[in-house]
Amino acid sequence: MTATDPATAELTLTGRITTASNATFLGSIDGAAVVYKPVAGEAPLWDFPGGTLAGREVAAYLISQALGWNIVPRTWLRDGPLGEGMVQLWQEPDRAQRAVDLLASDHLPATGWRSVLEGLDQSGERITLVHEDSPALRRMAVFDVIVNNADRKGDHILAMADGHRHGVDHGLTFHRDPKLRTVLWGWMGEALTDEECEGIDRVSEGLHGELGRRLRELLSADEVAALAARCAALRADGQFPAPSGAMPAVPWPLF
C-alpha cells in the first residue's frame, strides 16, 4: 500500500485559532493534526510584502532542516479549502513546562535561567522576563538570528515533554533589514559553541546548492543575499549578537 502524501492528500478543517493575527485553522490530513494558514487570510503589513508569510514559514523550516536541529515542525506549501497556504504538523506541548516566563524579581532561580529584562506588573511589583538556559533554546536563538526573526514571542516556543523545544509562527522572518525581535536575549555577547558554528556552516554551504535553489523560490534575491550575509557575520563574530537597528529588541506582546 502506498503511503499517503501529506502535500496532496485531503486537508479537512476541524477548527480555527481565533487569537491569531492571521487566519489560522486546525485541520487533519489522513488522521494527522495540522495547522493551516491560507495566504488569502494574511493581514497586510507595512514592512513585509503581502502574500509572502506562508512562504517565509516554509523557508524557516528549510533552514531548520539545514541546521539539523529540528526546531521547526514539518512545514510545506499546498492547496487547501481556502486556497494555497502553509501547512505544519501540529505539536502538542507539555503544558506543565514553560521555557519563557515572567517571575517576581526578588524570587529568581539561582541557576538554569537567564534574565532578559525587568519591569513592573499591574500592581507595581518588579518582575523579570526570563528564559531557560538550555542547549535547545540556545540553538533556537541562533536560528532566530539567521532567519532574522521579528516575532519570537514566549508562546512561539513549544516545550515538549521530552525536553525538546519547537519554534512556530515564522511568518515575520528573512527581511533584508535588521528586524530581530525576540525574548531570547539571555546569551548576548557569549561565544558560540562548536556545534552552533557547525550548524551555521551547514546553512552557508547549503545556500550554494539545493537549499539556496529552494529558498529562491520562496524569498526575494535580496532576502537570500541578506541571509547569507547574516550567516557570515555571525560566524565571523563568533558570539550571540546584541540588539541593533531601529526596531524594539523584544516583540509585543511578549507572549
Coordinates of C-alpha atoms in Angstrom, one line a residue, residues 19 43 63 69 114 122 145 175 185 246:
T19 CA -6.4 34.5 18.8
A43 CA -3.3 40.5 7.2
I63 CA 16.8 26.5 7.5
W69 CA 18.3 20.8 15.0
R114 CA 18.7 33.7 32.0
Q122 CA 0.0 46.0 37.2
V145 CA 19.5 35.4 14.3
H175 CA 13.6 40.6 6.0
W185 CA 18.5 37.7 24.6
A246 CA 15.7 51.0 14.9

